[in-house]
Amino acid sequence: MHVAGWLSGFLHHLPRTRGGALRRGSALRTVNWLMHMALPMLALWLLLAQPEVDLAWDDRAAHFVLVLSAAVVSVVLGALIARAARARDDARLWLVSLVFITTAGFFGLHALITPGVLMDTSDAEFMLPTRIGLMLAGVVALTSSITFSPARNAFLWSVRRPLLVLVGALMAACGVAILCGVLDRLPDQDRLEHAEQVTALVSGALFGAAALAYLPIYRRRRAVVVMSVLTAFVLLGEASVALALGMSWHASWWLWHVLMTLAFCFIAYSARIQFNREGTTRGLFDSLATQQTIAELRRDYSAALEAMVDVLERRERGEQVQPDAVAARLADQFELSDQQVAVLKRGAEALGAEREQVRKLGTLVAVGGESSVIQDEDVLLRRVMAAIGDAFPGDEFRLGLVRAGELSFSNGAACAHEGPADARRPNEDGALDLPLIVKGQVTGVIEARRRGGAFADADVALLRSFATQSSIALENARLYQNLDGLFRSYMSPAVATTLLADPDQAGLGGAITDVTVLIADLHGFTAFAETTSPDRVVTMLNTYYGATVPVILETGGTVTQFLGDAVMAIWGAPVHQPDHALRAARAGLALHVAAEEAAAGHPDWPRFRVGINTGPALVGNIGAAEMRHFTAIGDTTNLASRLQSVAQPGQVVLGPTTSATLGAAARVSSGGWVKVKGKRYPVRFCVLHELRP
């Protein structure tokens, strides 16, 4: 009885174990369980090794009551599991039920032919039903542990009735053989006894193999019933061993009766635990079912849960729905008990709350994403307020910004700015103030108000996160606005955006990279400046640069410097551009077009000449700590300057590397040779006429 008490406590504790505690203690409990399972075999060894303690107890009436009671428990279990099998069309459940129905039938026959109770039988006849029953039950138990594909499940389910008839026929044949005294007329009784012992040992091996095969099932589904069936198979296997080796009407012989009874009572006890927890017999043995049945159950319960969640969400939106009526319909559809319906409601509420929280967190992530986008401040704030409104559709929100020392709300109301607001406490009107902080200073506030009550702590924490993300987005928007105005005065919008995202691409301190350099200056500027007033000269330069600089920026170029009447730009840095030569050539041609349009009506204005060269250059910030200048230095730049000096007004002159890089994409003509200071041989240049599409 110590074993039964320990196992009952073990299974009673197991369902209450959760998460990490189950994993941490599983190894210790497994060892403890194995030790208790080994105790019956240890007791059997002791009884056989010490015959003086293997006491005799010949009580035929006690045997009759004990075995018949165990058979009744077994047949009830078999009937319950068979009903669950029919509800699911599940072959494994039906085979498990057949194990208990088989043992119940043969053990009941064993009880009825107890010598001296209802009839007189020999020992061979008395033990025959038990050995046959355990053998058949062991085969069925091992078969129930196999992996059931849908086809295999369908096949076994289709032959369940013939198998049940076969078991019944064997049971009837056994009874007839006993009543006719067939065994007593066999000549070699010793060989018969030996065969019966072997049969019992084989039964023990079958039950042991079945228990081992159920271990993976238990690891996947840590349910009380699975563990109890596994344990029952172990006890039935040990009972078979005790049946083979024990001495009739001695303690070693009674041991297998006790183990057999424990096996059946143990499953009945675990089913009772499950029934007390669920409040219904439906689903008691679902954990034993095939994977196909488990998947169908999960789909059914998921559908029920989704239906309940939908009802609760519709009720939250103000629709006239009756959750209790829906719960009653689901209870009838899935045969749920009141306890299971209550669990379903709680699960639906928890799932609905979790989904709502996930939706709000998704909106929060979207607000955080706004901080990485260069956009107008007003557009940003409108998006932020729209996102918060979507996350909390039933609440009211109002945005206020600090302007000229006053906090002004979108409805035109204004109040004196008194410093940081506290998001943890409502203000005097019951609203929740969520400060927007930029560089440690309160720059605004989001006022939140919930109709009919205060915000829950979880919502307050989420709203504070919204305010924090909104503050970051607002700070970045203002920073981007300032930096954008600074960067875009020198480079294209794409380059500016890339540098804001990755400043290391600017090559701070200087780095050698392949670039294309364009230098353009005004031919005849000196003569024009000597005969023209300074204000007209400045007007001309601003007009020209106002027309030509956008051309450079639109093609992805970076303006590095203005030198009076000359402008220098580079492509390929600070952002890598594989087609930098083509971009520069396109800008050179477009620059002349833009300059002609800008000089319309001013025939006396000088015209640009352009030189372009491609090659390695030192690109980076050059200068002192107090003043830096982003530029490109090297022979590539020097040659570009020399090329523009030999160009005619309106021409674009290309260096040899640029011409080779453009290849067939450009129509050029040979311009001649130019002597470059520091180079031993003259450099051949080309004149660019057009770029082919």
XYZ file of C-alpha atoms in Angstrom:
693
model
C 0.000 0.000 0.000
C 3.010 2.267 0.427
C 3.562 2.086 -3.356
C -0.051 3.006 -4.105
C 0.037 5.914 -1.663
C 3.266 7.278 -3.075
C 2.056 6.957 -6.683
C -1.213 8.666 -5.826
C 0.649 11.552 -4.243
C 3.028 11.694 -7.183
C 0.255 11.985 -9.740
C -1.712 14.372 -7.543
C 1.317 16.671 -7.451
C 2.296 16.368 -11.095
C -0.513 18.466 -12.691
C 0.263 21.332 -10.319
C 3.864 21.594 -11.394
C 4.588 24.327 -13.919
C 7.339 25.451 -16.274
C 10.890 25.321 -15.038
C 9.982 23.524 -11.799
C 8.732 20.546 -13.814
C 11.914 20.402 -15.862
C 14.242 20.871 -12.909
C 12.618 18.139 -10.820
C 11.716 15.705 -13.586
C 14.961 13.728 -13.395
C 14.709 13.322 -9.618
C 11.060 12.263 -9.793
C 11.844 9.787 -12.563
C 14.521 8.140 -10.424
C 12.149 8.103 -7.459
C 9.404 6.530 -9.610
C 11.778 3.850 -10.904
C 12.842 3.005 -7.359
C 9.226 2.487 -6.313
C 8.506 0.438 -9.429
C 11.437 -1.807 -8.525
C 10.141 -2.489 -5.002
C 7.696 -5.275 -6.035
C 10.446 -7.152 -7.875
C 12.740 -6.696 -4.880
C 10.011 -8.102 -2.632
C 9.521 -11.052 -4.991
C 13.237 -11.811 -4.960
C 13.291 -11.665 -1.182
C 10.329 -14.022 -0.881
C 11.830 -16.529 -3.308
C 15.306 -16.305 -1.782
C 13.996 -16.693 1.779
C 11.238 -19.337 1.681
C 10.674 -18.963 5.426
C 9.234 -15.472 4.869
C 7.115 -16.602 1.905
C 4.199 -17.329 4.198
C 1.188 -19.337 3.045
C -2.334 -17.906 3.141
C -4.987 -20.118 1.623
C -8.134 -18.004 1.695
C -10.252 -18.882 -1.340
C -13.056 -16.446 -0.509
C -10.609 -13.503 -0.204
C -9.120 -14.467 -3.561
C -12.571 -14.583 -5.149
C -13.530 -11.129 -3.896
C -10.152 -9.525 -4.699
C -9.863 -10.772 -8.282
C -13.519 -10.240 -9.115
C -13.353 -6.662 -7.761
C -10.265 -5.968 -9.873
C -12.075 -7.383 -12.913
C -15.064 -5.096 -12.287
C -12.792 -2.025 -12.039
C -11.005 -3.118 -15.188
C -14.181 -3.572 -17.221
C -15.494 -0.166 -16.120
C -12.216 1.446 -17.213
C -12.353 -0.388 -20.507
C -15.924 0.789 -21.103
C -15.054 4.436 -20.345
C -12.031 4.411 -22.615
C -14.013 2.618 -25.345
C -16.634 5.372 -25.193
C -13.925 7.997 -25.616
C -12.528 5.999 -28.547
C -15.926 5.916 -30.264
C -16.359 9.677 -29.770
C -13.019 10.296 -31.537
C -12.795 7.259 -33.878
C -9.390 6.742 -32.288
C -7.648 3.372 -32.678
C -5.161 3.839 -29.820
C -7.877 4.620 -27.314
C -9.804 1.574 -28.460
C -6.744 -0.677 -28.113
C -6.107 0.624 -24.583
C -9.735 -0.088 -23.743
C -9.272 -3.599 -25.200
C -6.336 -4.170 -22.813
C -8.604 -3.659 -19.813
C -11.591 -5.445 -21.298
C -9.386 -8.470 -22.043
C -7.852 -8.576 -18.588
C -11.275 -8.028 -17.000
C -12.795 -10.957 -18.867
C -10.045 -13.454 -18.176
C -9.507 -12.305 -14.579
C -13.240 -12.540 -13.971
C -13.127 -16.123 -15.269
C -10.135 -16.755 -13.010
C -12.142 -15.529 -10.014
C -15.209 -17.612 -10.885
C -13.227 -20.865 -11.034
C -11.489 -20.281 -7.703
C -11.224 -23.805 -6.237
C -13.695 -24.452 -3.447
C -15.869 -21.366 -4.008
C -18.225 -22.007 -6.923
C -16.592 -25.142 -8.308
C -13.643 -27.442 -7.841
C -10.806 -27.019 -10.364
C -7.197 -28.114 -10.634
C -4.242 -25.714 -10.393
C -3.631 -25.896 -14.160
C -7.247 -24.998 -14.922
C -7.291 -22.350 -12.196
C -4.256 -20.469 -13.641
C -5.035 -20.885 -17.350
C -7.346 -17.818 -17.808
C -4.884 -15.473 -16.096
C -1.929 -16.519 -18.249
C -3.904 -16.338 -21.492
C -5.466 -13.004 -20.505
C -2.108 -11.393 -19.652
C -0.567 -12.688 -22.875
C -3.361 -11.254 -25.047
C -3.460 -7.985 -23.088
C 0.330 -7.613 -23.409
C 0.142 -8.003 -27.197
C -2.646 -5.410 -27.416
C -0.817 -3.009 -25.055
C 2.336 -3.146 -27.171
C 0.294 -2.645 -30.344
C -1.364 0.455 -28.843
C 2.045 2.123 -28.423
C 2.889 2.229 -32.140
C 2.794 5.429 -34.183
C -0.618 5.775 -35.809
C -0.744 7.297 -39.267
C -4.218 8.240 -40.531
C -4.267 5.121 -42.745
C -3.159 2.817 -39.919
C -5.697 4.368 -37.557
C -8.476 3.864 -40.112
C -7.500 0.234 -40.685
C -7.395 -0.723 -37.008
C -10.636 1.112 -36.387
C -12.296 -0.822 -39.204
C -11.298 -4.224 -37.707
C -12.141 -3.434 -34.086
C -15.329 -5.513 -34.049
C -13.684 -8.683 -35.468
C -10.864 -8.309 -32.922
C -13.355 -7.947 -30.076
C -15.207 -11.040 -31.304
C -11.895 -12.923 -31.443
C -11.065 -12.022 -27.839
C -14.556 -13.089 -26.759
C -14.185 -16.369 -28.640
C -10.852 -17.092 -26.938
C -12.398 -16.312 -23.583
C -15.308 -18.684 -24.290
C -12.940 -21.409 -25.520
C -10.931 -21.104 -22.338
C -14.091 -21.494 -20.250
C -15.233 -24.519 -22.243
C -11.825 -26.167 -21.924
C -11.938 -25.728 -18.161
C -15.495 -27.030 -17.805
C -14.676 -30.067 -19.949
C -11.512 -30.827 -17.983
C -9.285 -30.817 -21.058
C -6.146 -29.796 -19.200
C -6.447 -32.546 -16.607
C -6.452 -35.173 -19.347
C -3.137 -34.001 -20.843
C -0.417 -36.632 -20.242
C 2.564 -34.332 -19.480
C 1.496 -31.953 -16.720
C 5.070 -30.825 -16.035
C 5.502 -29.575 -19.589
C 2.151 -27.782 -19.349
C 3.251 -26.035 -16.163
C 6.526 -25.019 -17.811
C 4.661 -23.632 -20.840
C 2.397 -21.633 -18.553
C 5.427 -20.125 -16.793
C 7.031 -19.178 -20.106
C 3.761 -17.610 -21.232
C 3.631 -15.496 -18.077
C 7.235 -14.323 -18.517
C 6.568 -13.398 -22.161
C 3.545 -11.401 -20.972
C 5.791 -9.506 -18.572
C 8.185 -8.683 -21.410
C 5.312 -7.447 -23.595
C 3.995 -5.144 -20.898
C 7.526 -3.888 -20.175
C 8.074 -3.095 -23.859
C 4.711 -1.312 -23.989
C 5.642 0.811 -20.959
C 8.937 1.816 -22.596
C 7.094 2.681 -25.818
C 4.731 4.967 -23.878
C 7.600 7.019 -22.446
C 7.952 9.227 -25.591
C 4.180 9.765 -25.534
C 4.406 10.920 -21.931
C 7.313 13.257 -22.716
C 5.191 14.930 -25.396
C 2.031 15.001 -23.279
C 2.748 15.203 -19.578
C -0.747 14.140 -18.529
C -1.859 12.211 -15.461
C -3.691 9.556 -17.465
C -0.710 8.817 -19.723
C 1.521 8.409 -16.690
C -1.039 6.169 -14.963
C -1.409 3.896 -18.020
C 2.361 3.644 -18.309
C 2.600 2.764 -14.620
C -0.234 0.240 -14.938
C 1.611 -1.529 -17.754
C 4.706 -1.728 -15.541
C 2.649 -3.179 -12.682
C 0.940 -5.686 -14.995
C 4.352 -6.739 -16.310
C 5.597 -7.279 -12.765
C 2.399 -9.177 -11.952
C 3.136 -11.484 -14.876
C 6.632 -12.178 -13.525
C 5.223 -12.863 -10.049
C 2.618 -15.154 -11.615
C 5.350 -17.185 -13.309
C 7.627 -17.511 -10.283
C 5.400 -17.341 -7.183
C 4.309 -20.340 -5.116
C 0.573 -21.005 -5.073
C -1.280 -19.522 -2.079
C 1.971 -18.073 -0.685
C 2.953 -14.403 -0.309
C 4.916 -14.521 -3.591
C 1.746 -15.759 -5.314
C -0.530 -13.185 -3.719
C 1.907 -10.451 -4.825
C 0.765 -10.595 -8.444
C -2.853 -10.233 -7.376
C -1.974 -7.100 -5.423
C 0.005 -5.661 -8.355
C -2.814 -6.424 -10.779
C -5.346 -4.721 -8.516
C -3.055 -1.700 -8.045
C -2.700 -1.333 -11.813
C -6.447 -1.030 -12.347
C -7.122 1.066 -9.269
C -4.275 3.371 -10.132
C -5.815 4.309 -13.497
C -9.222 4.676 -11.847
C -7.684 7.045 -9.295
C -5.988 9.174 -11.968
C -9.269 9.336 -13.908
C -10.960 10.535 -10.725
C -8.358 13.306 -10.356
C -8.992 14.372 -13.931
C -12.769 14.222 -13.421
C -12.581 16.394 -10.280
C -10.560 18.960 -12.204
C -12.642 18.969 -15.420
C -16.100 18.184 -13.995
C -16.943 15.805 -16.859
C -16.006 12.355 -18.080
C -15.583 13.639 -21.651
C -11.951 14.095 -22.480
C -10.620 12.090 -19.523
C -8.495 9.948 -21.809
C -7.833 12.376 -24.690
C -4.158 12.550 -23.800
C -3.838 8.879 -24.821
C -5.232 9.541 -28.294
C -3.334 9.505 -31.578
C -1.621 12.616 -32.896
C -4.365 12.996 -35.491
C -7.025 13.094 -32.787
C -4.982 15.541 -30.711
C -4.692 17.846 -33.741
C -8.471 17.668 -34.292
C -9.095 18.444 -30.614
C -6.797 21.437 -30.786
C -8.631 22.718 -33.850
C -11.981 22.279 -32.107
C -10.857 24.025 -28.933
C -9.130 26.778 -30.930
C -12.363 27.361 -32.828
C -14.291 27.539 -29.552
C -11.734 29.921 -28.079
C -11.786 32.147 -31.168
C -15.577 32.243 -31.069
C -15.525 33.325 -27.433
C -12.819 35.932 -28.079
C -14.880 37.326 -30.952
C -17.928 37.646 -28.700
C -15.958 39.444 -26.001
C -14.389 41.831 -28.524
C -17.799 42.624 -29.999
C -19.112 43.322 -26.509
C -16.178 45.695 -25.919
C -17.144 47.533 -29.108
C -20.623 48.071 -27.710
C -22.499 45.445 -29.718
C -25.464 43.689 -28.150
C -24.185 40.151 -27.645
C -24.754 37.539 -24.946
C -21.497 35.802 -23.952
C -23.379 33.362 -21.701
C -25.593 32.254 -24.585
C -22.580 31.727 -26.814
C -20.817 29.833 -24.020
C -23.853 27.585 -23.620
C -23.898 26.893 -27.359
C -20.190 26.039 -27.321
C -20.715 23.810 -24.278
C -23.379 21.842 -26.157
C -21.281 21.671 -29.318
C -18.122 20.403 -27.622
C -19.788 18.753 -24.565
C -17.999 21.020 -22.116
C -18.612 21.033 -18.394
C -19.326 24.201 -16.406
C -15.712 24.204 -15.213
C -14.420 23.897 -18.758
C -16.711 26.704 -19.935
C -15.369 28.880 -17.127
C -11.822 28.035 -18.203
C -12.789 28.834 -21.802
C -14.117 32.249 -20.751
C -10.987 33.035 -18.761
C -8.807 31.857 -21.628
C -10.757 33.987 -24.107
C -10.453 37.034 -21.876
C -6.729 36.454 -21.439
C -6.216 35.863 -25.159
C -8.262 38.927 -26.067
C -6.291 41.053 -23.610
C -3.021 39.663 -24.951
C -3.999 40.403 -28.539
C -5.047 43.910 -27.578
C -1.733 44.423 -25.837
C 0.154 43.060 -28.853
C -1.809 45.427 -31.096
C -0.909 48.361 -28.879
C 2.735 47.305 -28.797
C 2.684 47.069 -32.585
C 1.434 50.636 -32.726
C 4.190 51.627 -30.320
C 6.765 50.035 -32.623
C 5.259 51.990 -35.520
C 5.646 55.212 -33.556
C 9.272 54.283 -32.898
C 9.732 53.758 -36.633
C 8.725 57.369 -37.238
C 11.922 58.486 -35.489
C 14.032 57.041 -38.333
C 12.228 58.926 -41.104
C 13.081 62.465 -42.178
C 9.755 64.272 -42.206
C 8.045 67.486 -41.297
C 7.397 67.999 -37.598
C 3.670 68.655 -38.032
C 3.258 65.559 -40.190
C 5.109 63.509 -37.586
C 2.930 64.714 -34.717
C -0.247 64.042 -36.679
C 0.929 60.471 -37.303
C 1.840 60.011 -33.639
C -1.543 61.202 -32.443
C -3.312 59.023 -35.016
C -1.298 55.995 -33.852
C -2.143 56.588 -30.181
C -5.790 57.038 -31.094
C -5.747 53.709 -32.959
C -4.094 51.968 -30.008
C -6.645 53.348 -27.504
C -9.797 53.820 -29.585
C -12.121 54.482 -26.657
C -10.014 57.218 -25.066
C -9.471 60.919 -25.758
C -6.084 62.469 -26.518
C -4.968 66.053 -26.985
C -1.582 67.387 -28.048
C -0.014 70.501 -26.612
C 3.308 72.084 -27.668
C 5.408 74.677 -25.919
C 5.555 77.804 -28.092
C 7.211 80.984 -26.832
C 7.090 79.736 -23.253
C 3.385 78.793 -23.374
C 1.772 75.386 -23.686
C -0.703 75.592 -26.568
C -3.125 72.812 -27.436
C -4.483 71.992 -30.851
C -7.893 73.434 -29.921
C -6.338 76.852 -29.374
C -6.262 76.749 -25.567
C -3.089 78.002 -23.919
C -1.699 77.953 -20.422
C 1.504 78.945 -18.681
C 4.252 76.360 -18.931
C 5.207 75.274 -15.422
C 7.791 72.590 -16.080
C 7.732 68.809 -16.446
C 4.431 66.983 -16.131
C 4.101 63.749 -14.183
C 2.752 60.838 -16.237
C 2.179 58.756 -13.141
C -0.592 60.975 -11.723
C -3.672 62.514 -13.318
C -4.036 66.248 -13.310
C -6.839 68.111 -11.599
C -9.283 67.316 -14.434
C -8.635 63.588 -14.140
C -6.579 63.523 -17.326
C -3.179 61.894 -17.618
C -0.339 64.166 -18.737
C 2.363 62.531 -20.844
C 5.293 64.940 -21.303
C 7.261 65.189 -24.554
C 10.893 65.845 -23.667
C 13.546 67.049 -26.091
C 17.131 67.489 -24.853
C 15.944 67.285 -21.249
C 13.378 70.059 -21.696
C 9.601 69.613 -21.794
C 8.580 70.666 -25.270
C 4.996 69.488 -25.156
C 2.474 67.170 -23.571
C -0.014 64.543 -24.674
C -3.118 64.762 -22.531
C -4.977 61.457 -22.176
C -8.430 61.014 -20.709
C -10.436 57.819 -20.210
C -14.180 58.095 -19.995
C -15.688 56.676 -16.866
C -12.500 55.939 -14.961
C -8.741 55.987 -14.674
C -6.177 54.191 -16.808
C -4.930 50.819 -15.613
C -1.288 50.579 -14.583
C -0.436 48.574 -17.690
C -2.003 51.212 -19.935
C -0.205 53.989 -18.071
C 3.121 52.214 -18.639
C 2.305 51.745 -22.332
C 1.237 55.383 -22.715
C 4.479 56.516 -21.094
C 6.329 54.405 -23.658
C 4.306 56.107 -26.394
C 5.322 59.484 -24.995
C 8.976 58.428 -24.825
C 8.974 57.177 -28.425
C 7.140 60.312 -29.528
C 9.739 62.466 -27.771
C 12.543 60.639 -29.584
C 10.761 61.019 -32.909
C 10.145 64.714 -32.274
C 13.758 65.305 -31.234
C 15.022 63.479 -34.303
C 12.636 65.397 -36.551
C 13.955 68.709 -35.276
C 17.542 67.492 -35.466
C 16.984 66.214 -38.992
C 15.453 69.525 -39.925
C 18.532 71.428 -38.799
C 21.030 68.946 -40.203
C 18.999 68.595 -43.355
C 19.259 72.295 -44.029
C 23.015 72.141 -43.413
C 23.754 68.983 -45.433
C 21.495 69.789 -48.331
C 23.364 73.032 -48.895
C 26.274 70.897 -50.061
C 24.988 67.558 -51.328
C 22.025 65.722 -52.786
C 19.073 64.688 -50.591
C 19.963 60.991 -51.047
C 23.548 61.611 -49.920
C 22.374 63.695 -46.972
C 19.974 60.995 -45.842
C 22.636 58.302 -46.142
C 25.159 60.314 -44.139
C 22.629 60.931 -41.397
C 22.049 57.196 -41.198
C 25.761 56.289 -41.357
C 28.152 59.201 -40.665
C 31.174 56.893 -41.038
C 30.642 56.982 -44.799
C 31.879 60.565 -44.768
C 35.391 59.208 -44.285
C 36.297 61.499 -41.403
C 40.004 62.153 -41.388
C 40.371 61.279 -45.055
C 40.261 58.042 -47.019
C 41.474 57.114 -50.492
C 38.569 56.260 -52.778
C 37.699 56.347 -56.477
C 35.712 59.461 -57.348
C 34.807 61.633 -60.297
C 35.627 65.319 -59.897
C 33.858 68.114 -61.774
C 35.263 71.634 -61.809
C 33.442 74.436 -63.620
C 34.433 78.071 -63.862
C 33.374 81.104 -65.860
C 35.558 81.914 -68.875
C 36.294 85.665 -68.989
C 35.139 86.291 -65.449
C 38.105 88.523 -64.561
C 37.470 90.887 -67.454
C 33.757 90.962 -66.667
C 34.370 91.747 -63.005
C 36.741 94.605 -63.861
C 34.094 96.376 -65.944
C 31.032 95.572 -63.862
C 29.878 96.807 -60.463
C 30.348 94.375 -57.572
C 26.609 94.079 -56.917
C 25.969 92.999 -60.513
C 28.824 90.485 -60.266
C 27.302 88.985 -57.114
C 23.879 88.885 -58.734
C 25.338 87.024 -61.713
C 27.131 84.463 -59.529
C 24.075 83.807 -57.356
C 21.903 83.415 -60.450
C 24.320 80.961 -62.025
C 24.838 78.944 -58.869
C 21.132 78.953 -58.108
C 20.599 77.259 -61.476
C 23.600 74.926 -61.622
C 23.946 73.664 -58.054
C 20.524 71.892 -58.137
C 21.739 70.092 -61.272
C 24.719 68.750 -59.336
C 22.619 67.730 -56.345
C 19.935 66.039 -58.445
C 22.532 63.719 -59.972
C 23.831 62.733 -56.531
C 26.862 64.998 -56.474
C 28.365 66.729 -53.462
C 29.428 70.378 -53.759
C 32.745 70.653 -51.966
C 33.611 74.319 -52.490
C 33.027 77.579 -54.325
C 36.103 79.460 -55.425
C 34.817 82.781 -56.669
C 33.568 82.004 -60.154
C 34.368 78.279 -59.895
C 32.490 75.387 -58.309
C 33.882 71.959 -57.462
C 31.766 68.819 -56.981
C 32.505 65.130 -56.574
C 30.624 61.855 -57.149
C 31.400 58.473 -55.552
C 31.959 59.975 -52.103
C 31.015 60.331 -49.330
C 28.489 57.718 -50.493
C 29.646 54.945 -52.793
C 28.172 55.291 -56.308
C 29.262 52.661 -58.853
C 28.191 54.919 -61.764
C 29.822 58.097 -60.473
C 31.484 58.897 -63.836
C 28.156 58.731 -65.671
C 26.482 60.906 -63.039
C 29.193 63.558 -63.330
C 29.051 63.562 -67.137
C 25.286 63.958 -67.041
C 25.651 66.868 -64.603
C 28.290 68.517 -66.795
C 26.014 68.609 -69.857
C 22.979 69.681 -67.820
C 25.005 72.402 -66.145
C 25.540 74.199 -69.480
C 21.831 73.976 -70.301
C 20.875 75.424 -66.908
C 23.477 78.174 -67.198
C 22.223 79.227 -70.656
C 18.682 79.459 -69.347
C 19.845 81.486 -66.348
C 21.851 83.892 -68.576
C 18.987 84.521 -70.973
C 18.837 88.278 -71.612
C 22.427 88.776 -70.474
C 24.644 88.228 -73.504
C 27.547 89.892 -71.755
C 27.690 87.334 -68.975
C 30.581 84.886 -69.175
C 29.837 81.191 -69.786
C 30.941 78.093 -67.949
C 33.554 75.618 -69.063
C 33.694 72.203 -67.398
C 36.443 69.689 -66.751
C 35.742 66.174 -65.451
C 38.244 63.545 -64.318
C 37.972 60.136 -62.652
C 40.458 58.451 -60.347
C 41.617 57.948 -56.752
C 41.556 60.891 -54.363
C 41.870 61.557 -50.668
C 38.326 62.352 -49.584
C 37.481 63.597 -46.131
C 37.367 66.506 -43.752
C 40.513 68.560 -44.125
C 41.455 71.427 -41.846
C 41.734 72.106 -38.132
C 39.667 71.112 -35.141
C 38.017 74.547 -35.171
C 37.242 74.544 -38.898
C 36.906 71.633 -41.287
C 36.357 71.481 -44.993
C 35.030 68.449 -46.849
C 36.905 68.050 -50.125
C 38.854 65.728 -52.424
C 42.629 66.147 -52.795
C 45.049 64.522 -55.195
C 46.209 64.200 -58.761
C 42.677 63.428 -59.935
C 41.486 66.828 -58.716
C 44.483 68.636 -60.184
C 43.886 67.109 -63.627
C 40.174 68.054 -63.480
C 41.188 71.637 -62.826
C 43.636 71.585 -65.729
C 41.019 70.100 -68.056
C 38.491 72.822 -67.347
C 41.161 75.424 -68.105
C 41.576 74.090 -71.674
C 37.829 73.725 -72.277
C 35.977 76.238 -74.374
C 32.861 77.993 -73.042
C 29.968 75.583 -73.206
C 32.245 72.521 -73.447
C 32.634 69.500 -71.165
C 36.167 68.087 -71.300
C 36.817 64.553 -70.043
C 40.004 62.998 -68.737
C 41.170 59.677 -70.221
C 39.917 57.573 -67.283
C 36.479 59.154 -67.438
C 36.247 58.548 -71.194
C 37.264 54.923 -70.778
C 34.762 54.437 -67.961
C 31.885 55.889 -69.975
C 32.781 53.839 -73.054
C 29.980 53.485 -75.565
C 27.579 55.401 -73.316
C 29.158 58.698 -74.419
C 29.706 60.344 -77.780
C 33.017 62.150 -77.638
C 35.572 63.674 -79.931
C 39.290 63.952 -79.485
C 40.253 67.279 -77.982
C 44.014 66.953 -78.108
C 46.727 66.788 -75.526
C 47.320 68.861 -72.438
C 50.477 69.321 -70.432
C 49.914 68.859 -66.715
C 52.347 70.138 -64.134
C 54.114 67.251 -62.418
C 53.440 64.767 -65.221
C 56.200 63.698 -67.559
C 53.978 63.137 -70.584
C 51.013 65.132 -71.852
C 47.510 63.792 -71.151
C 45.009 63.217 -73.917
C 41.523 64.579 -73.348
C 38.156 64.309 -75.097
C 35.207 66.632 -75.560
C 31.839 65.226 -74.471
C 28.969 65.916 -76.874
C 26.148 63.757 -75.587
C 25.243 60.684 -73.567
C 23.431 57.865 -75.245
C 20.321 56.488 -73.498
